Amino acid sequence: MYTLGIDLGSSYLKAAVFSLESRTVVYSGTMPAFRRRQNRYPELFEISAEEIFQTVKELADNLACRYPLSRILLSTQMHGFVYRTPGLEDVYVSWQDARSTLPLFNEGRNAIDRLGELLSRDDLLELGVPLKPSLGICNLYAMLYGMRNVPEDGELFTLGSYIIWRLTGRNICHITNAAPLGIVDVKNHCFHSRVLQKAGLEHIKLPELAQSDFEICGVYPHANGDITVLPDYGDQQVSVLGSMVKKGEVVLNMATAGQVCHLTDRFLPGPYEIRPYFANEYLYTISNMPSGRNLDVLILFIQNCLEVVTGGQVSESDVWKRINESFHYVNTDLRVDSLFYPTQTQFSGGSISGIKPQNLSLMSLLSATYDNMAEIYAGHVAGLMGGKYPKELVFSGGVSWKNDALVRIIAAKIGLPYRKSASVNEVLSGMLRLSMVSCGQISSIWDQPELVVRSS
């Protein structure tokens, strides 16, 4: 029996075919993430939904010719959406979109400010998420009420449910992808009708919510045999599952985006998001943490300087390779605010300050950046556990695996021992475990914790 897992991340698309009998990866492949569409507004981050679907379909078709696939499952980036209306191109509005920070049409306020007036504190607690630039409801509201000629009765999809709909004809999503839209009553596992009415979104056609983690969403007909389609899962949750994090532990996930999260079975609102996990559990999460894309702001600057000065081409990966080989920590009074992208509390970007004649060097800049990131992560760890600290930290995500210096600096700032996650391929491990549970090969997501992908 074979399962195809496709991870639609922000930096890469990863595909893997799992043999459930041998519990191994028999195929894996990676390609760069889809390019954003050109737009005169830099705040907009849109991608052709048709291009995403056709790529997924081509992958599924080709691999189904090589392996007798029984199931397809998706792991997708969260918060974004597709809003489908007749006559308009289907576009995926990414979580990296920030149109909600722009003034609404004929108003001085932006969508976040306006929704903050419409929704109560109790509403937000039930949604489990604060209003922030990446949140689906904020950018959807900005689309409908900040742009002309966008109908208010279209059909809403998560990225995963759009693909499932194109494969099977059914618009259905898993709660791990529905909740990050900001329109779900997380504790009661349903769309939040009061919030939708307050926000003027009650006429939108919504996806179905899968009623279990492994609900059969439909069948994709292929010449070599029908393929069962499972729900779309949030990539954070799949990664945490593949990390084999235990209840009560705190995870520092550093990939394109960064989060600090705590796995628990209690729905207890606090200074964090409450994101659904599997088996009716939750991830207390603080998001918008500085991570890969924040570091890339500096790397792209360095890359540009090298190309201008030398007249040659240098790749981003080469810049990172040399930095990781030569990095040494420098005590510096240079200061870096690494929140270069808008967050719920800071829209204006980050900064470099305290520059003096002798302190502006590459190592000082990187050391100051790592220090700032460590301060931000350290400031949030205890808040996830009611002021308590875990016994150990767990680091996951591509940045954690590639940047040992940053991991050490963050762990030292927090003052706790740490380990890295159970697998460098957290998402592949998570998709393998989900495949095994869905087919009855293991009894639950907690069964046989040694079952992870050791290499891709």
Tab-separated table of C-alpha atoms in Angstrom:
chain	number	residue	atom	x	y	z
A	1	MET	CA	0.000	0.000	0.000
A	2	TYR	CA	1.354	3.419	-0.978
A	3	THR	CA	0.433	6.942	0.095
A	4	LEU	CA	1.363	10.200	-1.611
A	5	GLY	CA	2.060	13.101	0.730
A	6	ILE	CA	2.441	16.628	-0.660
A	7	ASP	CA	3.675	19.479	1.514
A	8	LEU	CA	2.849	22.918	0.096
A	9	GLY	CA	5.206	25.089	2.110
A	10	SER	CA	6.183	28.710	1.774
A	11	SER	CA	9.705	27.994	0.520
A	12	TYR	CA	9.360	24.577	-1.113
A	13	LEU	CA	6.890	22.024	-2.388
A	14	LYS	CA	7.856	18.568	-1.151
A	15	ALA	CA	6.356	15.317	-2.342
A	16	ALA	CA	6.918	11.835	-0.981
A	17	VAL	CA	5.544	8.373	-1.634
A	18	PHE	CA	5.392	6.147	1.445
A	19	SER	CA	5.369	2.358	1.412
A	20	LEU	CA	3.199	1.453	4.373
A	21	GLU	CA	4.365	-2.161	4.369
A	22	SER	CA	8.060	-1.284	4.661
A	23	ARG	CA	7.371	2.018	6.458
A	24	THR	CA	9.837	3.802	4.224
A	25	VAL	CA	9.979	6.682	1.772
A	26	VAL	CA	10.266	5.170	-1.694
A	27	TYR	CA	10.212	8.502	-3.511
A	28	SER	CA	10.860	12.086	-2.483
A	29	GLY	CA	11.234	15.267	-4.482
A	30	THR	CA	11.463	18.993	-3.847
A	31	MET	CA	10.826	22.061	-5.959
A	32	PRO	CA	10.897	25.801	-5.156
A	33	ALA	CA	7.655	27.336	-3.946
A	34	PHE	CA	5.406	29.091	-6.417
A	35	ARG	CA	6.232	32.646	-7.407
A	36	ARG	CA	4.020	35.495	-6.317
A	37	ARG	CA	2.197	37.394	-9.033
A	38	GLN	CA	3.474	40.803	-10.035
A	39	ASN	CA	1.444	43.548	-8.379
A	40	ARG	CA	1.830	47.274	-7.994
A	41	TYR	CA	1.085	46.930	-4.275
A	42	PRO	CA	4.011	45.300	-2.427
A	43	GLU	CA	1.645	44.358	0.414
A	44	LEU	CA	-0.214	41.894	-1.832
A	45	PHE	CA	1.135	38.339	-2.008
A	46	GLU	CA	-0.938	36.378	-4.503
A	47	ILE	CA	-0.141	33.152	-6.325
A	48	SER	CA	-2.013	31.544	-9.198
A	49	ALA	CA	-4.259	28.876	-7.663
A	50	GLU	CA	-4.469	27.195	-11.056
A	51	GLU	CA	-0.682	26.839	-11.203
A	52	ILE	CA	-0.625	25.276	-7.737
A	53	PHE	CA	-3.390	22.824	-8.609
A	54	GLN	CA	-1.916	21.794	-11.953
A	55	THR	CA	1.444	21.126	-10.305
A	56	VAL	CA	-0.201	18.940	-7.641
A	57	LYS	CA	-2.283	17.121	-10.240
A	58	GLU	CA	0.737	16.466	-12.463
A	59	LEU	CA	2.664	15.105	-9.484
A	60	ALA	CA	-0.216	12.838	-8.502
A	61	ASP	CA	-0.754	11.614	-12.065
A	62	ASN	CA	2.918	10.864	-12.672
A	63	LEU	CA	3.494	9.134	-9.359
A	64	ALA	CA	0.270	7.127	-9.630
A	65	CYS	CA	1.707	5.664	-12.835
A	66	ARG	CA	4.805	4.497	-10.914
A	67	TYR	CA	3.189	3.384	-7.645
A	68	PRO	CA	-0.282	1.952	-6.861
A	69	LEU	CA	-1.324	4.915	-4.712
A	70	SER	CA	-4.164	4.293	-2.278
A	71	ARG	CA	-4.254	7.738	-0.626
A	72	ILE	CA	-3.283	11.372	-1.112
A	73	LEU	CA	-2.797	13.699	1.840
A	74	LEU	CA	-1.817	17.361	1.915
A	75	SER	CA	0.195	19.418	4.373
A	76	THR	CA	-0.218	23.102	3.611
A	77	GLN	CA	0.838	26.522	4.791
A	78	MET	CA	-1.887	28.081	6.908
A	79	HIS	CA	-3.785	31.414	7.184
A	80	GLY	CA	-4.056	31.933	3.418
A	81	PHE	CA	-7.134	31.333	1.256
A	82	VAL	CA	-8.653	31.230	-2.207
A	83	TYR	CA	-11.752	33.364	-2.689
A	84	ARG	CA	-13.545	32.194	-5.812
A	85	THR	CA	-15.998	34.398	-7.720
A	86	PRO	CA	-17.339	34.061	-11.285
A	87	GLY	CA	-15.315	35.860	-13.918
A	88	LEU	CA	-12.229	36.402	-11.757
A	89	GLU	CA	-9.026	34.372	-11.758
A	90	ASP	CA	-8.586	32.002	-8.828
A	91	VAL	CA	-5.676	33.270	-6.748
A	92	TYR	CA	-4.209	32.034	-3.511
A	93	VAL	CA	-3.826	34.901	-1.029
A	94	SER	CA	-0.815	33.834	1.026
A	95	TRP	CA	-0.256	34.285	4.747
A	96	GLN	CA	2.539	36.604	3.620
A	97	ASP	CA	-0.072	38.974	2.202
A	98	ALA	CA	-0.479	42.190	4.202
A	99	ARG	CA	-3.280	44.056	2.419
A	100	SER	CA	-5.021	44.214	5.799
A	101	THR	CA	-2.491	46.893	6.808
A	102	LEU	CA	-3.582	49.213	3.954
A	103	PRO	CA	-6.305	51.851	4.471
A	104	LEU	CA	-9.753	50.630	3.479
A	105	PHE	CA	-11.489	52.248	0.518
A	106	ASN	CA	-12.561	55.787	1.492
A	107	GLU	CA	-11.428	55.186	5.102
A	108	GLY	CA	-8.332	56.029	7.085
A	109	ARG	CA	-8.516	52.753	8.995
A	110	ASN	CA	-7.201	49.404	7.847
A	111	ALA	CA	-8.996	46.059	8.015
A	112	ILE	CA	-7.341	45.042	11.281
A	113	ASP	CA	-8.459	48.250	12.989
A	114	ARG	CA	-11.979	47.906	11.608
A	115	LEU	CA	-12.335	44.271	12.676
A	116	GLY	CA	-10.972	45.230	16.081
A	117	GLU	CA	-13.999	47.520	16.437
A	118	LEU	CA	-16.462	44.900	15.190
A	119	LEU	CA	-15.278	41.881	17.174
A	120	SER	CA	-15.288	41.578	20.951
A	121	ARG	CA	-12.606	40.158	23.212
A	122	ASP	CA	-14.771	37.068	23.752
A	123	ASP	CA	-15.029	36.614	19.980
A	124	LEU	CA	-11.266	36.600	19.625
A	125	LEU	CA	-10.802	34.185	22.521
A	126	GLU	CA	-13.215	31.746	20.886
A	127	LEU	CA	-11.410	32.116	17.547
A	128	GLY	CA	-8.147	31.255	19.280
A	129	VAL	CA	-6.227	33.824	17.228
A	130	PRO	CA	-5.572	37.564	17.479
A	131	LEU	CA	-6.131	39.940	14.603
A	132	LYS	CA	-2.872	40.178	12.661
A	133	PRO	CA	-1.684	40.910	9.110
A	134	SER	CA	-1.356	37.250	8.102
A	135	LEU	CA	-4.802	36.181	9.346
A	136	GLY	CA	-7.244	35.052	6.671
A	137	ILE	CA	-10.235	37.051	7.956
A	138	CYS	CA	-8.179	40.265	7.961
A	139	ASN	CA	-7.021	39.953	4.371
A	140	LEU	CA	-10.420	38.672	3.218
A	141	TYR	CA	-12.114	41.673	4.834
A	142	ALA	CA	-9.588	43.968	3.149
A	143	MET	CA	-10.287	42.290	-0.185
A	144	LEU	CA	-14.053	42.704	0.088
A	145	TYR	CA	-14.209	46.148	1.672
A	146	GLY	CA	-10.936	47.705	0.563
A	147	MET	CA	-11.063	46.843	-3.130
A	148	ARG	CA	-13.730	47.564	-5.713
A	149	ASN	CA	-15.763	45.047	-7.691
A	150	VAL	CA	-15.195	42.015	-5.451
A	151	PRO	CA	-18.532	40.244	-4.826
A	152	GLU	CA	-19.424	39.455	-1.215
A	153	ASP	CA	-21.030	36.068	-1.928
A	154	GLY	CA	-18.116	34.107	-3.372
A	155	GLU	CA	-16.823	30.719	-2.235
A	156	LEU	CA	-13.998	30.471	0.296
A	157	PHE	CA	-11.347	27.762	0.231
A	158	THR	CA	-8.280	26.987	2.234
A	159	LEU	CA	-5.323	26.213	-0.016
A	160	GLY	CA	-5.827	22.522	0.701
A	161	SER	CA	-9.600	22.498	0.265
A	162	TYR	CA	-9.206	24.192	-3.131
A	163	ILE	CA	-6.982	21.343	-4.291
A	164	ILE	CA	-9.306	18.742	-2.768
A	165	TRP	CA	-12.254	20.401	-4.544
A	166	ARG	CA	-10.445	20.322	-7.870
A	167	LEU	CA	-9.535	16.658	-7.350
A	168	THR	CA	-12.861	15.392	-5.973
A	169	GLY	CA	-15.516	18.086	-6.411
A	170	ARG	CA	-15.860	18.603	-2.636
A	171	ASN	CA	-14.768	21.766	-0.799
A	172	ILE	CA	-13.767	20.336	2.579
A	173	CYS	CA	-10.920	21.145	4.951
A	174	HIS	CA	-9.360	19.979	8.190
A	175	ILE	CA	-9.815	22.189	11.243
A	176	THR	CA	-6.050	22.798	11.454
A	177	ASN	CA	-6.382	24.792	8.228
A	178	ALA	CA	-9.834	26.259	8.866
A	179	ALA	CA	-8.989	27.767	12.276
A	180	PRO	CA	-6.089	29.952	10.980
A	181	LEU	CA	-8.598	31.780	8.780
A	182	GLY	CA	-9.933	33.377	11.970
A	183	ILE	CA	-13.567	32.346	11.485
A	184	VAL	CA	-13.762	29.124	13.528
A	185	ASP	CA	-15.032	28.468	17.063
A	186	VAL	CA	-12.017	26.312	17.908
A	187	LYS	CA	-13.321	24.667	21.074
A	188	ASN	CA	-16.659	23.716	19.506
A	189	HIS	CA	-15.210	22.695	16.136
A	190	CYS	CA	-17.489	24.785	13.933
A	191	PHE	CA	-17.530	28.000	11.942
A	192	HIS	CA	-18.248	31.024	14.112
A	193	SER	CA	-21.562	32.378	12.806
A	194	ARG	CA	-21.584	35.425	15.116
A	195	VAL	CA	-18.127	36.519	13.967
A	196	LEU	CA	-19.069	36.016	10.323
A	197	GLN	CA	-22.174	38.184	10.777
A	198	LYS	CA	-20.308	40.934	12.620
A	199	ALA	CA	-17.671	41.017	9.887
A	200	GLY	CA	-20.257	41.070	7.094
A	201	LEU	CA	-19.077	37.731	5.741
A	202	GLU	CA	-22.255	35.716	6.322
A	203	HIS	CA	-23.090	35.418	2.602
A	204	ILE	CA	-19.843	33.681	1.687
A	205	LYS	CA	-20.032	29.976	0.856
A	206	LEU	CA	-17.723	28.196	3.294
A	207	PRO	CA	-15.929	24.862	3.030
A	208	GLU	CA	-17.141	21.869	4.988
A	209	LEU	CA	-15.242	21.030	8.137
A	210	ALA	CA	-13.944	17.463	8.270
A	211	GLN	CA	-15.525	15.763	11.277
A	212	SER	CA	-12.508	13.596	12.029
A	213	ASP	CA	-8.779	13.717	11.428
A	214	PHE	CA	-9.016	11.003	8.809
A	215	GLU	CA	-12.359	11.623	7.129
A	216	ILE	CA	-12.447	10.465	3.528
A	217	CYS	CA	-12.909	13.685	1.546
A	218	GLY	CA	-13.509	12.062	-1.795
A	219	VAL	CA	-11.896	10.041	-4.544
A	220	TYR	CA	-9.570	11.216	-7.291
A	221	PRO	CA	-10.234	9.125	-10.402
A	222	HIS	CA	-7.017	7.996	-12.081
A	223	ALA	CA	-6.492	5.650	-15.006
A	224	ASN	CA	-4.583	3.245	-12.746
A	225	GLY	CA	-7.287	3.238	-10.083
A	226	ASP	CA	-9.222	5.583	-7.810
A	227	ILE	CA	-7.191	7.326	-5.099
A	228	THR	CA	-8.732	8.224	-1.742
A	229	VAL	CA	-8.157	11.849	-0.688
A	230	LEU	CA	-7.631	12.661	3.005
A	231	PRO	CA	-8.138	16.123	4.578
A	232	ASP	CA	-5.608	18.937	4.291
A	233	TYR	CA	-3.513	19.346	7.446
A	234	GLY	CA	-1.785	22.452	8.753
A	235	ASP	CA	1.953	22.285	8.090
A	236	GLN	CA	2.810	23.377	11.633
A	237	GLN	CA	0.804	20.513	13.118
A	238	VAL	CA	2.302	17.986	10.693
A	239	SER	CA	5.795	19.224	11.546
A	240	VAL	CA	5.153	19.008	15.304
A	241	LEU	CA	3.804	15.482	14.845
A	242	GLY	CA	6.918	14.478	12.897
A	243	SER	CA	9.101	16.007	15.605
A	244	MET	CA	7.536	13.569	18.095
A	245	VAL	CA	7.036	16.316	20.631
A	246	LYS	CA	5.437	15.204	23.888
A	247	LYS	CA	2.659	16.868	25.842
A	248	GLY	CA	3.972	19.593	28.097
A	249	GLU	CA	7.026	20.347	25.958
A	250	VAL	CA	7.775	23.670	24.282
A	251	VAL	CA	8.786	23.632	20.635
A	252	LEU	CA	10.712	26.377	18.885
A	253	ASN	CA	9.880	25.854	15.230
A	254	MET	CA	12.072	27.883	12.907
A	255	ALA	CA	11.336	27.486	9.215
A	256	THR	CA	10.301	30.225	6.750
A	257	ALA	CA	8.128	31.511	9.566
A	258	GLY	CA	8.750	30.921	13.258
A	259	GLN	CA	6.541	29.840	16.147
A	260	VAL	CA	6.890	28.867	19.764
A	261	CYS	CA	4.307	26.271	20.749
A	262	HIS	CA	3.203	24.072	23.645
A	263	LEU	CA	1.222	20.852	23.187
A	264	THR	CA	-1.704	20.352	25.576
A	265	ASP	CA	-5.202	18.880	25.828
A	266	ARG	CA	-6.629	21.958	27.631
A	267	PHE	CA	-8.457	24.850	25.967
A	268	LEU	CA	-7.278	27.649	28.226
A	269	PRO	CA	-7.076	31.146	26.619
A	270	GLY	CA	-3.969	33.163	27.380
A	271	PRO	CA	-1.354	35.397	25.719
A	272	TYR	CA	-1.062	33.010	22.772
A	273	GLU	CA	-3.035	31.517	19.916
A	274	ILE	CA	-4.850	28.244	20.478
A	275	ARG	CA	-4.462	26.166	17.346
A	276	PRO	CA	-6.191	22.807	16.898
A	277	TYR	CA	-3.932	19.769	16.816
A	278	PHE	CA	-4.783	16.130	16.205
A	279	ALA	CA	-6.866	13.891	18.487
A	280	ASN	CA	-8.752	16.897	19.967
A	281	GLU	CA	-5.587	18.445	21.396
A	282	TYR	CA	-4.232	21.965	20.989
A	283	LEU	CA	-1.036	23.832	20.248
A	284	TYR	CA	-0.684	27.010	22.275
A	285	THR	CA	1.244	29.074	19.768
A	286	ILE	CA	2.968	32.425	19.521
A	287	SER	CA	3.501	33.137	15.843
A	288	ASN	CA	5.149	35.815	13.718
A	289	MET	CA	8.434	35.023	15.401
A	290	PRO	CA	11.566	36.041	13.454
A	291	SER	CA	12.880	33.110	11.457
A	292	GLY	CA	14.055	32.155	7.973
A	293	ARG	CA	12.421	34.917	5.980
A	294	ASN	CA	13.644	37.537	8.461
A	295	LEU	CA	17.218	36.294	8.162
A	296	ASP	CA	16.850	36.249	4.390
A	297	VAL	CA	16.347	40.032	4.446
A	298	LEU	CA	19.957	40.369	5.619
A	299	ILE	CA	21.237	37.577	3.377
A	300	LEU	CA	19.735	39.179	0.274
A	301	PHE	CA	21.358	42.471	1.245
A	302	ILE	CA	24.734	40.762	1.613
A	303	GLN	CA	24.198	38.935	-1.682
A	304	ASN	CA	23.415	42.206	-3.435
A	305	CYS	CA	26.522	43.894	-1.972
A	306	LEU	CA	28.753	41.071	-3.184
A	307	GLU	CA	27.301	41.172	-6.679
A	308	VAL	CA	27.603	44.947	-6.962
A	309	VAL	CA	31.184	45.003	-5.669
A	310	THR	CA	32.501	41.953	-7.541
A	311	GLY	CA	30.381	42.176	-10.665
A	312	GLY	CA	29.716	38.444	-10.399
A	313	GLN	CA	26.805	36.264	-9.409
A	314	VAL	CA	26.587	34.612	-6.001
A	315	SER	CA	23.755	32.392	-4.853
A	316	GLU	CA	21.838	32.824	-1.637
A	317	SER	CA	22.811	29.280	-0.625
A	318	ASP	CA	26.510	30.095	-1.130
A	319	VAL	CA	26.179	33.159	1.105
A	320	TRP	CA	24.598	31.021	3.838
A	321	LYS	CA	27.223	28.320	3.445
A	322	ARG	CA	30.113	30.741	3.943
A	323	ILE	CA	28.398	32.478	6.848
A	324	ASN	CA	27.705	29.222	8.687
A	325	GLU	CA	31.306	28.118	8.113
A	326	SER	CA	32.876	31.356	9.330
A	327	PHE	CA	30.443	32.711	11.926
A	328	HIS	CA	31.879	33.638	15.297
A	329	TYR	CA	29.973	35.493	17.959
A	330	VAL	CA	30.950	39.116	18.641
A	331	ASN	CA	29.920	41.156	21.671
A	332	THR	CA	28.585	44.339	20.138
A	333	ASP	CA	26.563	47.409	20.994
A	334	LEU	CA	25.017	47.336	17.535
A	335	ARG	CA	21.250	46.772	17.808
A	336	VAL	CA	19.003	44.941	15.368
A	337	ASP	CA	15.214	44.714	15.506
A	338	SER	CA	14.681	41.582	13.393
A	339	LEU	CA	10.898	41.968	12.990
A	340	PHE	CA	11.232	43.099	9.389
A	341	TYR	CA	7.782	41.788	8.455
A	342	PRO	CA	4.540	43.164	9.899
A	343	THR	CA	3.167	41.526	13.043
A	344	GLN	CA	0.012	42.135	15.055
A	345	THR	CA	1.871	44.704	17.171
A	346	GLN	CA	4.351	46.143	14.688
A	347	PHE	CA	3.525	47.109	11.116
A	348	SER	CA	6.461	49.395	10.309
A	349	GLY	CA	9.271	46.849	9.993
A	350	GLY	CA	12.529	46.326	11.868
A	351	SER	CA	15.714	48.368	12.121
A	352	ILE	CA	19.467	48.458	12.631
A	353	SER	CA	20.570	51.064	15.148
A	354	GLY	CA	23.470	52.138	17.331
A	355	ILE	CA	25.869	52.163	14.381
A	356	LYS	CA	29.292	53.511	15.282
A	357	PRO	CA	32.510	53.818	13.253
A	358	GLN	CA	33.976	50.548	14.520
A	359	ASN	CA	30.965	48.288	15.126
A	360	LEU	CA	29.408	47.815	11.689
A	361	SER	CA	30.918	44.504	10.602
A	362	LEU	CA	29.276	41.392	9.205
A	363	MET	CA	29.845	39.367	12.389
A	364	SER	CA	28.538	42.214	14.550
A	365	LEU	CA	25.436	42.475	12.376
A	366	LEU	CA	24.742	38.748	12.542
A	367	SER	CA	25.536	38.526	16.268
A	368	ALA	CA	23.190	41.413	17.021
A	369	THR	CA	20.484	39.800	14.881
A	370	TYR	CA	20.854	36.429	16.615
A	371	ASP	CA	20.799	38.178	20.015
A	372	ASN	CA	17.576	39.970	19.132
A	373	MET	CA	15.942	36.778	17.903
A	374	ALA	CA	17.000	35.043	21.121
A	375	GLU	CA	15.474	37.822	23.221
A	376	ILE	CA	12.181	37.555	21.351
A	377	TYR	CA	11.980	33.766	21.669
A	378	ALA	CA	13.040	33.844	25.323
A	379	GLY	CA	10.393	36.431	26.106
A	380	HIS	CA	7.610	34.112	25.009
A	381	VAL	CA	8.542	30.635	26.257
A	382	ALA	CA	7.268	31.021	29.828
A	383	GLY	CA	4.052	32.695	28.673
A	384	LEU	CA	2.934	29.469	27.008
A	385	MET	CA	2.922	27.577	30.311
A	386	GLY	CA	1.459	30.087	32.721
A	387	GLY	CA	4.837	31.445	33.800
A	388	LYS	CA	6.462	28.035	34.148
A	389	TYR	CA	9.371	26.722	32.108
A	390	PRO	CA	9.622	23.285	30.517
A	391	LYS	CA	12.458	20.954	31.480
A	392	GLU	CA	13.805	21.006	27.950
A	393	LEU	CA	13.389	22.887	24.669
A	394	VAL	CA	12.778	21.185	21.337
A	395	PHE	CA	14.040	22.892	18.182
A	396	SER	CA	12.498	22.006	14.839
A	397	GLY	CA	12.371	23.387	11.304
A	398	GLY	CA	14.908	23.932	8.554
A	399	VAL	CA	16.563	26.958	10.165
A	400	SER	CA	17.139	25.006	13.384
A	401	TRP	CA	18.819	22.180	11.504
A	402	LYS	CA	20.991	24.460	9.368
A	403	ASN	CA	22.030	27.119	11.880
A	404	ASP	CA	23.569	25.586	15.003
A	405	ALA	CA	24.967	28.929	16.158
A	406	LEU	CA	21.525	30.507	16.286
A	407	VAL	CA	20.093	27.518	18.180
A	408	ARG	CA	22.866	27.683	20.778
A	409	ILE	CA	22.412	31.428	21.289
A	410	ILE	CA	18.643	31.108	21.751
A	411	ALA	CA	18.971	28.149	24.148
A	412	ALA	CA	21.622	29.990	26.180
A	413	LYS	CA	19.428	33.074	26.407
A	414	ILE	CA	16.509	31.002	27.718
A	415	GLY	CA	18.838	29.050	29.996
A	416	LEU	CA	17.446	25.576	29.370
A	417	PRO	CA	18.847	22.357	27.904
A	418	TYR	CA	17.623	21.545	24.433
A	419	ARG	CA	17.395	18.871	21.801
A	420	LYS	CA	16.497	18.885	18.155
A	421	SER	CA	13.385	17.164	16.903
A	422	ALA	CA	13.269	13.438	16.228
A	423	SER	CA	13.783	13.883	12.486
A	424	VAL	CA	15.340	16.446	10.196
A	425	ASN	CA	12.426	15.607	7.877
A	426	GLU	CA	9.677	16.575	10.305
A	427	VAL	CA	6.981	17.109	7.684
A	428	LEU	CA	7.757	13.829	5.901
A	429	SER	CA	7.735	12.020	9.245
A	430	GLY	CA	4.418	13.636	10.128
A	431	MET	CA	2.860	12.661	6.802
A	432	LEU	CA	4.161	9.100	7.159
A	433	ARG	CA	2.593	8.777	10.616
A	434	LEU	CA	-0.720	10.210	9.411
A	435	SER	CA	-0.669	7.741	6.516
A	436	MET	CA	-0.037	4.855	8.902
A	437	VAL	CA	-2.865	5.842	11.257
A	438	SER	CA	-5.335	6.434	8.419
A	439	CYS	CA	-4.709	2.931	7.082
A	440	GLY	CA	-4.762	1.254	10.492
A	441	GLN	CA	-1.059	0.373	10.406
A	442	ILE	CA	-0.565	2.067	13.783
A	443	SER	CA	-3.276	2.692	16.354
A	444	SER	CA	-2.833	6.432	17.003
A	445	ILE	CA	-0.526	9.387	16.410
A	446	TRP	CA	1.268	8.444	19.661
A	447	ASP	CA	1.816	4.805	18.765
A	448	GLN	CA	5.375	3.625	17.946
A	449	PRO	CA	7.166	6.965	18.440
A	450	GLU	CA	10.343	5.565	16.891
A	451	LEU	CA	8.606	5.587	13.502
A	452	VAL	CA	10.095	8.667	11.808
A	453	VAL	CA	11.843	9.377	8.524
A	454	ARG	CA	15.575	9.366	9.190
A	455	SER	CA	16.582	10.592	5.736
A	456	SER	CA	14.804	11.668	2.579
